[in-house]
Coordinates of C-alpha atoms in Angstrom, one line a residue:
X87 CA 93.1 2.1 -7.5
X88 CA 90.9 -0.4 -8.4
X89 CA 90.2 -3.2 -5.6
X90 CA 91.9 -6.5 -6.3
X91 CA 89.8 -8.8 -9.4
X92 CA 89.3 -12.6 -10.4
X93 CA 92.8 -13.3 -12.7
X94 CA 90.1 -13.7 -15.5
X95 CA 89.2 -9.9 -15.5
X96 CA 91.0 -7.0 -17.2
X97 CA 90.7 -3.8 -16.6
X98 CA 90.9 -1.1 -18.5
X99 CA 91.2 2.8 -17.7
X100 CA 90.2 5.3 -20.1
X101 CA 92.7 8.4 -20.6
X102 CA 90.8 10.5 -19.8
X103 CA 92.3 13.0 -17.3
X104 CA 91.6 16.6 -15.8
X105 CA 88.6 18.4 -13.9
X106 CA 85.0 17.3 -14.8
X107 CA 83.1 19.1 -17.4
X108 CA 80.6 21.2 -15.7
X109 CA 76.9 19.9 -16.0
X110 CA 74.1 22.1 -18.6
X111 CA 71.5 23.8 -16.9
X112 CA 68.7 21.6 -15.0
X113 CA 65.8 20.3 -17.2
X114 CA 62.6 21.0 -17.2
X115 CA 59.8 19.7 -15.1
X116 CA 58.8 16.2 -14.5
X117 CA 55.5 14.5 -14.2
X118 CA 54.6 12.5 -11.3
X119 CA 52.0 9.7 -11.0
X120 CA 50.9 7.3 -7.9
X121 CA 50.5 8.2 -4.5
X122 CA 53.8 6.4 -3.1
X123 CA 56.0 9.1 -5.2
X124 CA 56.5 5.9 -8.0
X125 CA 57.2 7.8 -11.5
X126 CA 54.2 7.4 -13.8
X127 CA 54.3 3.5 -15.1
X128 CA 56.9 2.6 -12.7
X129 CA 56.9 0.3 -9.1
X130 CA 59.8 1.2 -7.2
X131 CA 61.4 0.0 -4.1
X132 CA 63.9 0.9 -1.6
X133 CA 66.6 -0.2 1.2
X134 CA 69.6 0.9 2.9
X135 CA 70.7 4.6 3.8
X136 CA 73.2 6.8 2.3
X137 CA 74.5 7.7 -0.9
X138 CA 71.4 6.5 -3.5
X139 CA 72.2 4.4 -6.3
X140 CA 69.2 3.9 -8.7
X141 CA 69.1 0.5 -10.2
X142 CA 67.2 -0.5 -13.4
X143 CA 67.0 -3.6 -15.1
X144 CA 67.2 -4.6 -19.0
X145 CA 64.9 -5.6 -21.7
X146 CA 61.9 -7.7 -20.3
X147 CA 63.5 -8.1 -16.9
X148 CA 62.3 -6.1 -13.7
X149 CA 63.7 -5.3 -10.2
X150 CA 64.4 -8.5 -9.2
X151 CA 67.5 -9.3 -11.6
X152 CA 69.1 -7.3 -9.0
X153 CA 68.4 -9.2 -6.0
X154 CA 71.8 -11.3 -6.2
X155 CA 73.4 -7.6 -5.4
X156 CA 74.1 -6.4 -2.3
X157 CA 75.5 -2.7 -2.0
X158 CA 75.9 -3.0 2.1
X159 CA 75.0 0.7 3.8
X160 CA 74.3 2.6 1.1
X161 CA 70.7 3.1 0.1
X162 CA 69.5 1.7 -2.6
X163 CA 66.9 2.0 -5.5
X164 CA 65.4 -0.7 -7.5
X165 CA 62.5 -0.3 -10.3
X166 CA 60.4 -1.9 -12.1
X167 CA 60.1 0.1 -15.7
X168 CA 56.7 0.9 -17.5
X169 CA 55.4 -2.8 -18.9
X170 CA 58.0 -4.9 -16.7
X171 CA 57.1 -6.6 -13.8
X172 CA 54.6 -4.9 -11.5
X173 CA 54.4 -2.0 -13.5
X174 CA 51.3 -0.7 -14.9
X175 CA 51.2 -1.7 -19.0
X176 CA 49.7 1.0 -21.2
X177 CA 49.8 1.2 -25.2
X178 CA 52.8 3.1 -25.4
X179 CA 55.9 4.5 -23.7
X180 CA 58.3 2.2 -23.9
X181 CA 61.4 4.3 -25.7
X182 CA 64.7 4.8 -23.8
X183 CA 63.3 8.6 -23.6
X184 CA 60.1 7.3 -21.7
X185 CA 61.3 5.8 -19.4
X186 CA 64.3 8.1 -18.5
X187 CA 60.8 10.6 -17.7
X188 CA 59.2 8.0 -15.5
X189 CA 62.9 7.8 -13.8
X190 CA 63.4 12.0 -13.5
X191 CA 59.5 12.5 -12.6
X192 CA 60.6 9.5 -9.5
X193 CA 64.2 10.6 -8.8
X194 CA 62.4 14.7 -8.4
X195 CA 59.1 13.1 -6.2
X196 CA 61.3 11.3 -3.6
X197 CA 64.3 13.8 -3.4
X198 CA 66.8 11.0 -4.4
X199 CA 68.9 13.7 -6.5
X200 CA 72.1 13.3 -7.7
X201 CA 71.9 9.4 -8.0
X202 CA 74.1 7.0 -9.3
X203 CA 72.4 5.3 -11.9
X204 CA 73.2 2.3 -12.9
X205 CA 71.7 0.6 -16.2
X206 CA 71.9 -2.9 -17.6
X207 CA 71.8 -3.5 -21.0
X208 CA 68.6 -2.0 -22.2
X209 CA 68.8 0.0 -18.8
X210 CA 72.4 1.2 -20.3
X211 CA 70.8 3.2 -22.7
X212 CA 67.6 4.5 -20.4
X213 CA 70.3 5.7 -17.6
X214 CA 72.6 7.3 -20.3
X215 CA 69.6 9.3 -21.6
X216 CA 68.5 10.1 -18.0
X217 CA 71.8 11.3 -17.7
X218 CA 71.4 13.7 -20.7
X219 CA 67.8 14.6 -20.2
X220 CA 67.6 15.6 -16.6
X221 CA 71.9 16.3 -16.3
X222 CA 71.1 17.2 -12.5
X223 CA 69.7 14.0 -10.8
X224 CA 72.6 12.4 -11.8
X225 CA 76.1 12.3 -10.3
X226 CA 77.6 8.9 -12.4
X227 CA 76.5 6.6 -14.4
X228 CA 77.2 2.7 -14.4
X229 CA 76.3 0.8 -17.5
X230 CA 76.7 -3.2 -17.6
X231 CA 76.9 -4.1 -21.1
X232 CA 74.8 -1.8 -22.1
X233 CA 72.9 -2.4 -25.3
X234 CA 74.7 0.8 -27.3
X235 CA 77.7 0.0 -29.2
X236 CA 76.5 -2.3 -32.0
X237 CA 78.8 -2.9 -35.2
X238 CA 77.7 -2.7 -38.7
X239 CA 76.8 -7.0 -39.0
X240 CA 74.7 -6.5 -35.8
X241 CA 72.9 -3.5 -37.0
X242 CA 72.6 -5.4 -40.1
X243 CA 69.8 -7.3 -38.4
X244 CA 68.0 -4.8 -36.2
X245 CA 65.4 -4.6 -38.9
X246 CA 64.4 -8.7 -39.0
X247 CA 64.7 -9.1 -35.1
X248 CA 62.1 -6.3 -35.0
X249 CA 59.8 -8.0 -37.1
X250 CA 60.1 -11.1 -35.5
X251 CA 59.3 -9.5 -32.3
X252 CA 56.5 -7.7 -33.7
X253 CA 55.0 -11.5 -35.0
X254 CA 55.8 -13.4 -31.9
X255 CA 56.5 -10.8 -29.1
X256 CA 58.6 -12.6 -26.3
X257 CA 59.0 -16.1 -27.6
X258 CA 61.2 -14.0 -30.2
X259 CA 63.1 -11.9 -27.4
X260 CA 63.9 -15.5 -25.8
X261 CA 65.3 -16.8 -29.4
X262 CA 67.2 -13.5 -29.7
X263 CA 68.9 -13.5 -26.3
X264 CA 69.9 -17.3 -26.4
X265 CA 70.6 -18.8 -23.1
X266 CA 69.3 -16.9 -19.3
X267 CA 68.7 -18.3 -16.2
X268 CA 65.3 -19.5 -15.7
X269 CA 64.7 -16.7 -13.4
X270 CA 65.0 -14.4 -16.2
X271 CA 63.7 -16.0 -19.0
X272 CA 60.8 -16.5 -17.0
X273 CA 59.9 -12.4 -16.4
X274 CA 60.8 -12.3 -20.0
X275 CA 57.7 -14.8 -21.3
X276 CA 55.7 -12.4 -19.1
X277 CA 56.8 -9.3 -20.7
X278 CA 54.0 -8.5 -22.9
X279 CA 55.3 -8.6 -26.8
X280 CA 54.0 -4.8 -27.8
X281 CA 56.3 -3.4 -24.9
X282 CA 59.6 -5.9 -26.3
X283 CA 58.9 -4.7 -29.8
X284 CA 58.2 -0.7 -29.3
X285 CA 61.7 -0.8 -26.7
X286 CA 63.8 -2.9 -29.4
X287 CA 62.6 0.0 -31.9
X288 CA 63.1 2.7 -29.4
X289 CA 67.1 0.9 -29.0
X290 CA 67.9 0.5 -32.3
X291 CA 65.5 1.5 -35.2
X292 CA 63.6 4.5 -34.5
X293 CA 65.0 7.9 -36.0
X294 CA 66.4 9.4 -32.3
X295 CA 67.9 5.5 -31.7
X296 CA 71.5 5.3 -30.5
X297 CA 72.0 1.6 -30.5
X298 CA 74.4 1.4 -33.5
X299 CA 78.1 3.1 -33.3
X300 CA 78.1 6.4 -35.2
X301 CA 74.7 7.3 -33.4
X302 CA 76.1 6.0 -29.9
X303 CA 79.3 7.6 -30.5
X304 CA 77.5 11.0 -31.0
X305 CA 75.4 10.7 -27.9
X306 CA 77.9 9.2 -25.7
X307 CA 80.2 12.5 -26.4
X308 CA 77.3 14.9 -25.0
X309 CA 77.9 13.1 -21.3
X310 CA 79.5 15.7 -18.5
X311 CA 79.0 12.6 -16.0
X312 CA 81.9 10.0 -15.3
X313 CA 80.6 7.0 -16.7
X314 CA 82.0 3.1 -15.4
X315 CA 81.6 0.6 -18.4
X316 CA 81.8 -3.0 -18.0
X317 CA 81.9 -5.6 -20.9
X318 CA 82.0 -9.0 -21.1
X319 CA 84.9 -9.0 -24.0
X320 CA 87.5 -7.2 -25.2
X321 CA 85.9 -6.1 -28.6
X322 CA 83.5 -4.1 -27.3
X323 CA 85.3 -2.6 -24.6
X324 CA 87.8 -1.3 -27.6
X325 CA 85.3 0.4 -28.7
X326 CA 84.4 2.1 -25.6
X327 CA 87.4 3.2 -25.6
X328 CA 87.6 4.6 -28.7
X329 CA 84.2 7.0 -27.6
X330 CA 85.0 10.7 -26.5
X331 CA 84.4 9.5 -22.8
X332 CA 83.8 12.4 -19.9
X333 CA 86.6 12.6 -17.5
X334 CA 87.2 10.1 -14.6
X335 CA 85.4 7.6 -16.8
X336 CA 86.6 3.9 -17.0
X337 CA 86.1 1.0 -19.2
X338 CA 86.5 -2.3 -17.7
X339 CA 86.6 -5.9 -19.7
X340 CA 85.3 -9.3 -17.3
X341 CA 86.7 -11.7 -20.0
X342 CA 84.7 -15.1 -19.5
X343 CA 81.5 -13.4 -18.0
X344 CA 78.1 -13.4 -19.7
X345 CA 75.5 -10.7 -20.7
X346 CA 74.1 -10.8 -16.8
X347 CA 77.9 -10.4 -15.3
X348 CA 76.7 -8.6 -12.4
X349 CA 74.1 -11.7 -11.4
X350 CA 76.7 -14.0 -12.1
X351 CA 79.5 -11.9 -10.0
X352 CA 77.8 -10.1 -7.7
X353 CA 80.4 -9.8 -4.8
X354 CA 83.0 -8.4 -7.8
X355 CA 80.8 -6.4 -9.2
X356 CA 80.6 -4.2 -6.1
X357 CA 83.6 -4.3 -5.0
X358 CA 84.5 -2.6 -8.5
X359 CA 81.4 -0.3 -8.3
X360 CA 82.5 1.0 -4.7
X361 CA 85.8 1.2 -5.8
X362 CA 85.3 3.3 -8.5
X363 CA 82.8 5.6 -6.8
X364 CA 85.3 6.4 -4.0
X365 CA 87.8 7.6 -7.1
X366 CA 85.2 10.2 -8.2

């Protein structure tokens, strides 16, 4: 059972039932890069002891979106992706596949294995493909609105955000994204514009993108880990729902909460998290 919630959240339990679906055979290798064990591109750090949960941040935000959240004992995994933050910024490498890599080639380096990871937004989609990818450094997956999912009006303009980004790099990204803390819009003005532009293309526009429903729908279904959801609105959560979900999977709707729930709700958001992982 879930811990007790704010009367302004609804929860929602996928049907799913029965054992877990057993995980494909480990991936390949990984490459490693840096001396401290950070995968190649990627600053990392770490706190706490016990079970790992790997924590990585959205579109043109970095570790520090999660510093609101505090997971108590259990050790915990922050990281700044390729071109966020303090991360080294080269030409290329900034698709959902890339930086699932830089996460395996980490996760394998330090001996994290299996982590919980947990993905927000843009991060949804890099931890889902981690998932898929590299099926054996990962034991769950938590995805906080995670930027898969898109109806047919919002797909409708994928291709004139990208353009706009491509013209006017994170002043666009700011446009697009409306209101944020100042925290946050702040890392996202230093988010250089190539690495916002070649990510929004690798979420939504390139060939192997899974942004938009059918292709989302298709990927999601290939999952063998128990996945947590949360959305801000009932909508999308449907949706969710509607998706070929593994077993022991949940869906949950925080009706009233924004895009950055888990900065705006940080004490709810782990009691939920540690709820659910003591289900699994």
């Amino acid at each position: 059972m879930l811990p007790s919630m704010p009367p302004d959240v609804e929860t929602l339990h996928h049907t799913k039932t029965g054992p877990e679906t057993p995980a494909p055979a480990p991936a390949g290798g990984a490459v490693v890069g840096g001396a401290d064990g950070a995968a190649a591109g990627g600053a990392v750090a770490t706190a706490g002891a016990g079970n790992v949960l790997l924590l990585v941040h959205g579109w043109g935000g970095d570790g520090h979106s999660w510093d609101p959240v505090r997971f108590g004992a259990r050790r915990v995994v922050t990281v700044d992706l390729r071109g966020h933050g303090r991360s080294p910024v080269p030409d290329d490498g900034y698709r959902p596949a890339d930086y699932a890599a830089d996460l395996a080639a980490l996760i394998t380096a330090t001996g994290l294995q299996p982590v919980v990871a947990v993905g927000h937004s843009m991060g949804g989609q890099v931890v889902v493909r981690l998932a898929l990818d590299h099926p054996e450094l990962v034991r769950a997956l938590v995805v906080i609105d995670p930027a898969y999912g898109a109806d047919d009006a919002e797909a409708a303009t994928f291709g004139r955000r990208l353009a706009d980004l491509r013209r006017d790099g994170a002043a666009a990204a700011v446009r697009q994204l409306g209101h944020l803390a100042d925290d946050v819009r702040e890392q996202l003005l230093r988010t250089p514009g190539h690495v916002l532009a070649v990510s929004y293309a690798g979420m939504y526009t390139d060939p192997d993108a899974f942004g938009a429903r059918p292709a989302a729908a298709k990927v999601l279904a290939r999952l063998t880990q128990p996945v947590l959801c949360i959305r801000p609105g009932a909508p999308m959560a449907d949706w969710d729902l509607s998706c070929a979900l593994p077993p022991r999977s949940r869906v949950v709707v925080w009706n009233g909460a924004g895009h950055f729930l888990h900065r705006d709700r940080p004490r709810p958001f782990v009691r939920l998290v540690e709820g659910w992982l003591a289900t699994l």
